[in-house]
Coordinates of C-alpha atoms in Angstrom, one line a residue:
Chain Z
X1 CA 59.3 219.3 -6.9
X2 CA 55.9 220.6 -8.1
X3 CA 55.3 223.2 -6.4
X4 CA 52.3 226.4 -6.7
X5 CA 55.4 228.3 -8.6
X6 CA 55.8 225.2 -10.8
X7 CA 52.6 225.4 -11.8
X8 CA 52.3 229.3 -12.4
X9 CA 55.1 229.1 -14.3
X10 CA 53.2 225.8 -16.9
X11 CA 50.1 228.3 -16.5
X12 CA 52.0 231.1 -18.3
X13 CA 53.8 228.9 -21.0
X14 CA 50.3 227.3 -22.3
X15 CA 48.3 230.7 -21.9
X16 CA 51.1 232.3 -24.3
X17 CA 50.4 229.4 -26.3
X18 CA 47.1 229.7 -26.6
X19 CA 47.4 233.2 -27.6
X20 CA 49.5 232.9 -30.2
X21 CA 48.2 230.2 -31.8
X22 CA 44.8 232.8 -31.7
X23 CA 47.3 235.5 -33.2
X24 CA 49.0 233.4 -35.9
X25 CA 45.4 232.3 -37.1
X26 CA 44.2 235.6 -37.6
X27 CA 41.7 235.5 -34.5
X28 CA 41.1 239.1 -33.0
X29 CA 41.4 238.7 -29.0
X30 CA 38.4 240.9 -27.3
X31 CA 37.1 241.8 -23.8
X32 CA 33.7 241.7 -23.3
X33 CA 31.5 242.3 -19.6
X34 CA 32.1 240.0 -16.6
X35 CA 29.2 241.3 -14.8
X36 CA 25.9 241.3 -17.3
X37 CA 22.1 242.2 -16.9
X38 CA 21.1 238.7 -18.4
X39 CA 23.0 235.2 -18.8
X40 CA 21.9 232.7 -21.2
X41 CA 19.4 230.6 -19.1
X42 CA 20.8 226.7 -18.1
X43 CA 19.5 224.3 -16.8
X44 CA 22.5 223.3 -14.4
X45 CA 24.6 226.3 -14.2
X46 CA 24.0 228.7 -11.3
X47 CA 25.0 232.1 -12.1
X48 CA 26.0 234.2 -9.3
X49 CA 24.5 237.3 -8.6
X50 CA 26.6 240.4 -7.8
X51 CA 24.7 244.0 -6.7
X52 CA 25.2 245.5 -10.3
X53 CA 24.2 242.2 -12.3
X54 CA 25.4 238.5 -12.8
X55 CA 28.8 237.6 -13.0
X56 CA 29.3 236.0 -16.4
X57 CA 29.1 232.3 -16.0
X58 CA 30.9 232.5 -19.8
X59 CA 31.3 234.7 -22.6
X60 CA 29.4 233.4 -25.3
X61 CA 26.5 235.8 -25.7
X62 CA 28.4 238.7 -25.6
X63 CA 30.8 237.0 -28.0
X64 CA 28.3 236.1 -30.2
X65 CA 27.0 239.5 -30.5
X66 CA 30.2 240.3 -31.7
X67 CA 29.9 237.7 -34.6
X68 CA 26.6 240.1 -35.2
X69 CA 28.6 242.7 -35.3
X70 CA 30.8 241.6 -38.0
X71 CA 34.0 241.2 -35.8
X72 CA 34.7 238.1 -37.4
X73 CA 36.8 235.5 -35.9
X74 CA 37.6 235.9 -32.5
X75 CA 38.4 234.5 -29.0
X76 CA 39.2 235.4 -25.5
X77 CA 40.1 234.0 -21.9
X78 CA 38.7 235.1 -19.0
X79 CA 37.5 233.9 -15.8
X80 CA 33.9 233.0 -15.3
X81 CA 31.8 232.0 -12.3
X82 CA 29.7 229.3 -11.2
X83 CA 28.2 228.7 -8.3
X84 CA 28.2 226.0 -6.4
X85 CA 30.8 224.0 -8.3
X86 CA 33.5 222.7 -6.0
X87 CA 35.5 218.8 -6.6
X88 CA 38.6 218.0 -8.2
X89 CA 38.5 219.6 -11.5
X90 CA 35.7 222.5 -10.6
X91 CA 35.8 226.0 -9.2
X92 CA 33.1 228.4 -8.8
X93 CA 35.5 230.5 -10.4
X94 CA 37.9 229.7 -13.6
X95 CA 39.3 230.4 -16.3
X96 CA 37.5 230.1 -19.9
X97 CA 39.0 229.8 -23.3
X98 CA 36.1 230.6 -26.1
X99 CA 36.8 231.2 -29.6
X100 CA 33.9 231.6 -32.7
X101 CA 34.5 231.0 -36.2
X102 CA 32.3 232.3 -38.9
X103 CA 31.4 230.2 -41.7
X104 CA 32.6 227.4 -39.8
X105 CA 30.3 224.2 -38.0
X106 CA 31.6 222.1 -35.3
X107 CA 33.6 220.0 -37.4
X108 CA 36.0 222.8 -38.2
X109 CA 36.2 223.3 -34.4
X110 CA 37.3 219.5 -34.0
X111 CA 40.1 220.5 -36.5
X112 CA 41.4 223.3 -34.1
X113 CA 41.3 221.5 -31.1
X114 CA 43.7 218.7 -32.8
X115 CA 45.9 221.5 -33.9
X116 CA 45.6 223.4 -30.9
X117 CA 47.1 220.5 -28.9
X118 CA 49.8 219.7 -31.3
X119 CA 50.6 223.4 -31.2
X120 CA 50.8 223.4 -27.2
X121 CA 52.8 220.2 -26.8
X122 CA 55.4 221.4 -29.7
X123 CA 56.1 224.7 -27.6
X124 CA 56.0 223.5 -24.1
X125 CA 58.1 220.6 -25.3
X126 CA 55.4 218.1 -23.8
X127 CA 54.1 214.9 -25.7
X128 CA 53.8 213.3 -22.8
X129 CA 52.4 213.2 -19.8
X130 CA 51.8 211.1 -16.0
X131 CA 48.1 212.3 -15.3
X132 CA 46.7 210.1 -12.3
X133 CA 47.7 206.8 -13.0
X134 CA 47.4 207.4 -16.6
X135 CA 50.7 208.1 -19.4
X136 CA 48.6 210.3 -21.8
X137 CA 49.9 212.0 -25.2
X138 CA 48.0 215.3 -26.7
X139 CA 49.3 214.0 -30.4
X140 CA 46.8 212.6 -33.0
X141 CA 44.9 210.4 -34.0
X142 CA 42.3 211.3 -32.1
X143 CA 39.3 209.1 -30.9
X144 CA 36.0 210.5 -32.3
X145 CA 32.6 208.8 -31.0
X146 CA 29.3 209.6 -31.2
X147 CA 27.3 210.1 -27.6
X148 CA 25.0 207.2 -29.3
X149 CA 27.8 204.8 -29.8
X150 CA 29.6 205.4 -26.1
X151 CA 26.1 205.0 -24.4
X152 CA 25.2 201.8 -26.0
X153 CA 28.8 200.3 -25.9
X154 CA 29.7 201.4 -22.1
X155 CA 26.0 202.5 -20.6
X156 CA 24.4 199.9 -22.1
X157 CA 21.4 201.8 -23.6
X158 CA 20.7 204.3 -26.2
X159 CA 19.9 208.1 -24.9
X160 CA 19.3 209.2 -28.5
X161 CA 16.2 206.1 -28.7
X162 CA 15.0 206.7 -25.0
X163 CA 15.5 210.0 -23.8
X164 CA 16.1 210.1 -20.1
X165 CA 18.2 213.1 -18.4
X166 CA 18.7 211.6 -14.8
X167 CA 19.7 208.7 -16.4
X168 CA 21.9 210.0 -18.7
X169 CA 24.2 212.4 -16.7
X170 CA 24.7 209.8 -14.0
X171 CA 26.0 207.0 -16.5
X172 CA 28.0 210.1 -18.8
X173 CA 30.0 210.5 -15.4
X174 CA 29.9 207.1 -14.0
X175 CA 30.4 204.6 -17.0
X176 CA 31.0 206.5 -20.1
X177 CA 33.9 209.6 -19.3
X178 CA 35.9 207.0 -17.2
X179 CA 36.6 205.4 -21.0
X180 CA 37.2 208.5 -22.7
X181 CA 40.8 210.3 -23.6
X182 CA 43.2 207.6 -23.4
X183 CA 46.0 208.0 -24.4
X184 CA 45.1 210.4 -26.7
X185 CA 42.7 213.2 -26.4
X186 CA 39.0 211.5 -27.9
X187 CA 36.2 213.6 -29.1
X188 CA 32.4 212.8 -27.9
X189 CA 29.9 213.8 -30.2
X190 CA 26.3 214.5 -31.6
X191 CA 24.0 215.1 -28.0
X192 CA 20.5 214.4 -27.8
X193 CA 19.1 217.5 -29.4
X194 CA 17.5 218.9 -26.1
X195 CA 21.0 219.2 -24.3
X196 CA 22.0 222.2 -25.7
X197 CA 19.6 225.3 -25.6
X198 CA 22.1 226.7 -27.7
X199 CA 23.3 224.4 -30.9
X200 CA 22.5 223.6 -34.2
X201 CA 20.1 220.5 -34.6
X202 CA 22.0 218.1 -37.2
X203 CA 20.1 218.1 -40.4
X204 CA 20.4 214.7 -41.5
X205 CA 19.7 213.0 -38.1
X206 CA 17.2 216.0 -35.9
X207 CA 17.3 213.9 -32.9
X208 CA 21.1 214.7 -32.2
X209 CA 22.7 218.1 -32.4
X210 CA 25.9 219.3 -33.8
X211 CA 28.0 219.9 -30.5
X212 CA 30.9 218.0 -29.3
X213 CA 33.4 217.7 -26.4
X214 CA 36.5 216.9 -26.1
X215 CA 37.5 214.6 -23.4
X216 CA 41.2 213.7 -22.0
X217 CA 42.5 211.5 -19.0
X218 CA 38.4 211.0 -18.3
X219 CA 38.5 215.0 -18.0
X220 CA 36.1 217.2 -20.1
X221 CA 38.1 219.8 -21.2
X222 CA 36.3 221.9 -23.8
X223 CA 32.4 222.2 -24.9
X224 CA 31.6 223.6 -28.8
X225 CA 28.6 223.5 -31.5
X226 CA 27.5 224.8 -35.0
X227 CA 25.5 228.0 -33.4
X228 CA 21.9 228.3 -33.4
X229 CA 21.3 231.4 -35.7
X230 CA 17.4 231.2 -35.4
X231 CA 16.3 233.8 -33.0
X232 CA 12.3 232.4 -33.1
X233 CA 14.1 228.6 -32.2
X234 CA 16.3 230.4 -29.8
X235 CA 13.7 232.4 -27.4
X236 CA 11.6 229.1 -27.9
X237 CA 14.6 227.1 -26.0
X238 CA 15.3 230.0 -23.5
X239 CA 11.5 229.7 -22.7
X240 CA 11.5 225.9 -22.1
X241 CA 14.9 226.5 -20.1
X242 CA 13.5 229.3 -18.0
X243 CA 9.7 227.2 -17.7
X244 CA 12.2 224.1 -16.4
X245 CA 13.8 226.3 -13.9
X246 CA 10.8 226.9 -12.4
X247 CA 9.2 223.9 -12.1
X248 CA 12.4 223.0 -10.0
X249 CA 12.2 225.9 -7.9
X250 CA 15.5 227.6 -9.5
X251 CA 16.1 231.6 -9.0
X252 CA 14.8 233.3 -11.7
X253 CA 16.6 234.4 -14.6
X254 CA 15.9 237.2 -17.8
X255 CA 15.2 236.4 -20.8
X256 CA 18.5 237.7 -22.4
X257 CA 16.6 239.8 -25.1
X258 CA 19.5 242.0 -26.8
X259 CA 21.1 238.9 -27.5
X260 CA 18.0 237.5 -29.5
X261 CA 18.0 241.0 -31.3
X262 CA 21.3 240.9 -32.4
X263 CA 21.0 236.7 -33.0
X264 CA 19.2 237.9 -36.4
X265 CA 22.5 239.0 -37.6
X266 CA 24.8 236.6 -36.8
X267 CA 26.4 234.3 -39.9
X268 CA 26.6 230.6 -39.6
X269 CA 29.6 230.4 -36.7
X270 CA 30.6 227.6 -34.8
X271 CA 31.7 228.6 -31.1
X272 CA 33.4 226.7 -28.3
X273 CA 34.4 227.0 -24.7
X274 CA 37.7 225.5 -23.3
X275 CA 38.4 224.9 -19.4
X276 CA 42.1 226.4 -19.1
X277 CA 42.8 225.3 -15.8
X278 CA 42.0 221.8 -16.4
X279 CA 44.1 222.2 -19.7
X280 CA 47.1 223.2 -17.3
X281 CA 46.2 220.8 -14.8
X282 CA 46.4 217.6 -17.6
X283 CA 49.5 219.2 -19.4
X284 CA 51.3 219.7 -16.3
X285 CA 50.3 216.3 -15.0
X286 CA 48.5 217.4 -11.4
X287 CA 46.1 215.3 -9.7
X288 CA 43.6 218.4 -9.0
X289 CA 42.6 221.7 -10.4
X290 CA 43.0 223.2 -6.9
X291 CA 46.9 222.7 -7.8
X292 CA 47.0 224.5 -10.5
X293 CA 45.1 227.5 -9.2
X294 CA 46.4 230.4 -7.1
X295 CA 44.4 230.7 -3.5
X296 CA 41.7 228.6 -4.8
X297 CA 40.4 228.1 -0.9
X298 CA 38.7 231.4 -1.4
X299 CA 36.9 229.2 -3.2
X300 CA 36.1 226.8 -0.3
X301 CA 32.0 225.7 0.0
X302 CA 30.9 228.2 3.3
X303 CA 27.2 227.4 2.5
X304 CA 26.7 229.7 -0.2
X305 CA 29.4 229.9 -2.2
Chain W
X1 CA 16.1 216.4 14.9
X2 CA 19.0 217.6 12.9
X3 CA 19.1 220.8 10.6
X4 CA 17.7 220.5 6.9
X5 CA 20.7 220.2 4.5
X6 CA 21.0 220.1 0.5
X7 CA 23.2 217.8 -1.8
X8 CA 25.4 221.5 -2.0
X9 CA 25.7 221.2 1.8
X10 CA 27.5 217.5 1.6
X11 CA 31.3 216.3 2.5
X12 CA 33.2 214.5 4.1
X13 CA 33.1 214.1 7.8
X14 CA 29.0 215.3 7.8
X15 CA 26.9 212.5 9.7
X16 CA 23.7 212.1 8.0
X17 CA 20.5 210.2 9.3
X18 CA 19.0 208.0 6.5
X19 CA 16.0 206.1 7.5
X20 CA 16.3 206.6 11.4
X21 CA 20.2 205.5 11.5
X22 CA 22.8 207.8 11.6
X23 CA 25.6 207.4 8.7
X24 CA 29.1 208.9 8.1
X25 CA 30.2 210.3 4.9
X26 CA 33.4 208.8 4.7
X27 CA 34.9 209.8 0.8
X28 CA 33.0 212.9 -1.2
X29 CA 33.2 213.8 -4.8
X30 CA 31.3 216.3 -6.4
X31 CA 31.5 215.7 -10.4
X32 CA 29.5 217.5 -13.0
X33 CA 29.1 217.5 -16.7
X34 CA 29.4 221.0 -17.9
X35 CA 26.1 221.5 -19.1
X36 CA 24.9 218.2 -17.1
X37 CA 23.7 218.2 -13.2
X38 CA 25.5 218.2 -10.4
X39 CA 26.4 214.8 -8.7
X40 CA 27.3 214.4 -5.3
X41 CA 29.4 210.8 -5.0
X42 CA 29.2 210.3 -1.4
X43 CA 30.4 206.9 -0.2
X44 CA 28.3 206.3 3.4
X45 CA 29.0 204.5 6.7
X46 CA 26.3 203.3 9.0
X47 CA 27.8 204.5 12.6
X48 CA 25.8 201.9 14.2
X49 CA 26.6 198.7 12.3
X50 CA 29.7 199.7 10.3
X51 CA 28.4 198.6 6.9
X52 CA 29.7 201.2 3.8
X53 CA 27.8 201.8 1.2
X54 CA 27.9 204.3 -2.3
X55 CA 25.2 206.5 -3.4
X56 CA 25.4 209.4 -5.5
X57 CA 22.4 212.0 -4.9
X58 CA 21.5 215.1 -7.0
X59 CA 20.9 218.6 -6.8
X60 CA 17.4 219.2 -5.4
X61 CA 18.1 215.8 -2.5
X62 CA 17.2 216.7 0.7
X63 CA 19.2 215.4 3.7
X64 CA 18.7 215.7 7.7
X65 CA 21.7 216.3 9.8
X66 CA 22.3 213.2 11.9
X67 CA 22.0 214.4 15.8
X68 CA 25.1 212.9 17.4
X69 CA 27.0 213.7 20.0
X70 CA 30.7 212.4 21.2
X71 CA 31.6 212.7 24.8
X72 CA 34.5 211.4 26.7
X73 CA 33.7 208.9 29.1
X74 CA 35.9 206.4 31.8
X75 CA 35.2 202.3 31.2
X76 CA 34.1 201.5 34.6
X77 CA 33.4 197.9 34.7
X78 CA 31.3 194.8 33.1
X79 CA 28.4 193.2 34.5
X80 CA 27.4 189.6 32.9
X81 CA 26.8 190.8 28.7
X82 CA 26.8 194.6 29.6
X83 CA 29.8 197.7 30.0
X84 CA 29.2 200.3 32.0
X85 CA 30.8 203.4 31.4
X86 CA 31.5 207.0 33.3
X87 CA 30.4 210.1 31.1
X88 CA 33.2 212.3 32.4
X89 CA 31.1 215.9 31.2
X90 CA 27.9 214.8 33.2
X91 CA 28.6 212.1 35.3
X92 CA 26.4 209.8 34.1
X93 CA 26.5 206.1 34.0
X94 CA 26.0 205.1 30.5
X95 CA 25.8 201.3 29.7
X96 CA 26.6 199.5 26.4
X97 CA 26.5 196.1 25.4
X98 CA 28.7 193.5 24.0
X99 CA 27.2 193.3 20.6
X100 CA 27.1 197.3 20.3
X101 CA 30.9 197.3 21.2
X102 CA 31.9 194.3 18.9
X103 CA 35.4 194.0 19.4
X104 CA 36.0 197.5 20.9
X105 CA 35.5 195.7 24.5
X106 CA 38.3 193.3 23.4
X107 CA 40.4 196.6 25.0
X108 CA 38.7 197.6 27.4
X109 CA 40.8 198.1 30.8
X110 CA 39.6 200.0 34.0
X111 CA 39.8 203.7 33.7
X112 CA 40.6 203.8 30.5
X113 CA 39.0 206.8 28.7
X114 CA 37.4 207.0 25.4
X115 CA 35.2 208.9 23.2
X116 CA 31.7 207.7 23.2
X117 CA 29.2 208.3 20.3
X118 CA 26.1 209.1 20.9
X119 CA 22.8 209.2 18.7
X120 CA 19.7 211.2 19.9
X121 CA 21.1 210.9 23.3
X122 CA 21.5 207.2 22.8
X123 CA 25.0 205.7 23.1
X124 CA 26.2 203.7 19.1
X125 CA 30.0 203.5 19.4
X126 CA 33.0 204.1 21.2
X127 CA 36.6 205.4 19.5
X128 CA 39.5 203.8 21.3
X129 CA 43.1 204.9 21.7
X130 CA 44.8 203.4 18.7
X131 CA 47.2 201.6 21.0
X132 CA 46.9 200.5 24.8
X133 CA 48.5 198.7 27.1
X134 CA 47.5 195.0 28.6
X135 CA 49.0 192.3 30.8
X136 CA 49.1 188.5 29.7
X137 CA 47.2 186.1 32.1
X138 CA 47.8 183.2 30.6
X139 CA 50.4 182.3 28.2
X140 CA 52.0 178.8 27.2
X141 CA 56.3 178.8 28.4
X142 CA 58.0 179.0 24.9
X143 CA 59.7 176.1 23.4
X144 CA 63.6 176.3 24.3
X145 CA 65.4 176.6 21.3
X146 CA 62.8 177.3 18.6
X147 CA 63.7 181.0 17.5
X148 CA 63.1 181.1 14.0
X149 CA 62.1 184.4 13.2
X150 CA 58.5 184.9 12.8
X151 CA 57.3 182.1 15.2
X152 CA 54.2 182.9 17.3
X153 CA 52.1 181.5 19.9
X154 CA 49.0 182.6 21.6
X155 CA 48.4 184.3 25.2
X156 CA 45.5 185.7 26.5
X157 CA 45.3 188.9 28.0
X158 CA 43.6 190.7 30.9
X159 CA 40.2 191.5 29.1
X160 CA 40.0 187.6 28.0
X161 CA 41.3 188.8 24.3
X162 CA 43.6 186.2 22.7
X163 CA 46.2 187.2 20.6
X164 CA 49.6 185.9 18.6
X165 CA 52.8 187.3 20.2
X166 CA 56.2 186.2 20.0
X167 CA 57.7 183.1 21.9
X168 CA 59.5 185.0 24.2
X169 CA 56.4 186.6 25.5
X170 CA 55.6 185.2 29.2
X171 CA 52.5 185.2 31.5
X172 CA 52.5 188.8 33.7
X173 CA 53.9 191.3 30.6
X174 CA 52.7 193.7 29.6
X175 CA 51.8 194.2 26.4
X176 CA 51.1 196.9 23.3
X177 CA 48.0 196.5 21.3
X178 CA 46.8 198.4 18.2
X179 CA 43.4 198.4 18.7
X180 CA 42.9 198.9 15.2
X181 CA 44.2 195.9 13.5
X182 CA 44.1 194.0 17.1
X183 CA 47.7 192.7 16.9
X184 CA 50.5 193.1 19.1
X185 CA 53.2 195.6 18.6
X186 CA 55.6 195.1 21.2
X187 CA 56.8 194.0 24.9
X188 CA 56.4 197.1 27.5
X189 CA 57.2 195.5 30.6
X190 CA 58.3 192.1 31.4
X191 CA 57.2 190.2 34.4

């Protein structure tokens, strides 16, 4: 019987997994703020506001100044907030698994995630798994395809060609994910370079950039890129971001300027985000992330969550 | 008019009103690509006509709460092509016709009490019981001898319904319908 202890218990197992593969590679494990003065602007991620600041809607710029800072490899989980976020795998509240790695592009990430997985399913004893109505396997190979080549093949146009953002994130949920990560884990990569304030634009092809995600069972599980290290390019995107917002009527957000100060310094690093309870939910094979998550009807929609 | 809602504001069990008609939403998603915008799946049921429908809407939709209303009222009787009903809060007489009760009046006995939808003030639906209780008027006497299992034949009830019941069934029963499917379910009285 799968029950809320059931799952605690597969919660702990793959979050001491995940920390000691960190460990064993060297990775220095930090804290940084959960409430900040300035989040990096988004276009659809709602931040929500607390009395003293915003509550971190994830880690990355404080990370990042880190990288600045010379700390060098490093990761951390820790729970992050977003509002308004409430269906089968979201929370307005969860928990993040980020890690940046210097001299490193997104490529390297890939690498990690494959190992990452093989590492989780050798200790947890799991290489397979009943997710929905799906028997899925974390083991290699993995699929990689480029967002280009899933548009055209499943969408049936090219986002890269014709740039259209409505467009695009109703057929990425609708026609492409419901291909993706089956059996195996599948990587989706190169975006249009305007959907991501924060990546790398790929130097042999500038209409895509170097991020990537990794999808499983249909489920996006973890977001990462070769970092932007230009701090002119970076207030640039942060201005068209924060011009967007307002043009839709969105709350107002800073312009996060200690993190372009500090930008300046940062080496080449790649950096990526990984959604842990979705990670827990897959592995442990429940239908919802509300399963896998401790009281998560706090997290119930009463208008303004 | 109904309050002013956003595509945060939707789930299941809201009634909407989308171009003058009010609409159910029966099944709710919300799904979001991480960096993408939200979606709100929503898949919709007219109240009046019954047809579904799927639409996804978007943060930054607009919606209007649908005004409805559901009260209990008493079928009193039927006059020619329309059903007149008791609205037990107000004591009203509210009437409804045939084509707005489709096969809802296929069940409807004197007395019996159901929950009546109402849209701006204007009667659209009725939810029965899912089971009641009707005599047969007419039935044909069953063949002696022919009980193979799963043999039917048809009767007609006291509301002029006709359904398939088992052979042993006689005129004067009384018998259990589930108003959902329409079928018969089983003997309650005998003649």
């Amino acid at each position: 019987m799968k029950d809320s202890r059931y799952f605690a218990e597969r919660r702990r197992d793959i979050v001491l997994t995940l920390r000691r593969f960190f460990y064993e590679k060297g990775f220095l494990e930090v804290e940084t703020p959960l409430i900040i003065q300035a989040p990096a602007p988004e276009m659809h991620i709602e931040p929500v506001r607390s009395e003293i600041g915003f509550l971190i809607t994830s880690p990355e710029l404080h990370m990042k100044m880190l990288i600045a800072r010379g700390f060098g490899n490093i990761f951390q989980i820790c729970r992050v907030f977003r509002k308004g976020e409430f269906g089968k795998v979201h929370l307005p509240g969860f928990t993040i698994l980020e890690w940046y790695r210097t001299n490193a592009d997104y490529t390297d990430l890939m690498k990690d995630c494959k190992e990452l997985f093989s590492y989780i399913a050798n200790c947890i004893n799991c290489f397979k798994v009943s997710f929905r109505q799906s028997m899925l396997t974390p083991s290699e190979p993995w699929k990689i395809i480029t967002v280009e080549e899933a548009f055209v093949k499943w969408a049936g146009w090219n986002p890269i060609k014709q740039w259209n953002r409505d467009r695009f994130y109703i057929d990425l949920v609708e026609k492409v994910e419901p291909h993706l990560g089956f059996p195996q884990p599948c990587i989706l990569k190169n975006y249009p370079a305007s959907e991501s304030a924060l990546a790398r634009i790929k130097e042999s092809n500038p209409e895509v950039c170097e991020r990537f995600e990794v999808y499983w069972g249909g489920i996006e599980l973890a977001n990462g890129f070769s970092e932007l290290t230009d701090p002119v390019e970076q207030r640039r995107r942060f201005e068209d971001v924060i011009r967007w917002r307002r043009l839709h009527g969105l709350p107002k957000l800073p312009m996060p300027e200690q993190f372009l100060e500090e930008l300046e310094q940062m080496p080449k690093t790649a950096g990526i985000a990984l959604g842990v309870d979705r990670l827990v939910m897959i592995f442990s094979g429940a239908d919802c992330i509300q399963d896998v998550v401790l009281f998560s009807e706090e997290f119930l929609p009463h208008g303004n969550t | 008019m109904g309050a002013t809602l956003n595509a945060g504001d939707l789930r299941k069990g809201l009634k909407l009103e989308i171009d003058g008609e009010p609409y159910l939403i029966v099944d709710f998603e919300f799904t979001k690509p991480g960096k993408g915008q939200a979606l709100y799946k929503c898949r919709l049921k007219n109240l009046i006509t019954g047809v579904q429908f799927d639409k996804t809407y978007r943060s930054g939709d607009k919606f209007v709460e649908a005004d409805t209303d559901e009260q209990e009222v008493e079928y009193l009787y039927k006059d020619g092509n329309n059903y007149y009903f008791m609205n037990m809060t107000t004591y009203e007489q509210v009437e409804m016709t045939a084509d707005q009760l489709g096969d809802a009046a296929n069940f409807l006995t004197e007395n019996l009490k159901v929950n009546m939808l109402f849209f701006k003030d204007r009667p659209i639906g009725i939810t029965l019981p899912n089971f009641v209780e009707l005599k047969v008027i007419k039935a044909e006497p069953g063949v002696k001898g022919d009980t193979a299992s799963g043999a039917t034949k048809p009767v007609t009830l006291e509301t002029g319904y006709k359904v398939q019941v088992p052979l042993f069934v006689e005129e004067g029963d009384v018998l259990k319908i589930d108003t959902r499917t329409g079928s018969y379910v089983e003997r309650v009285s005998a003649k």
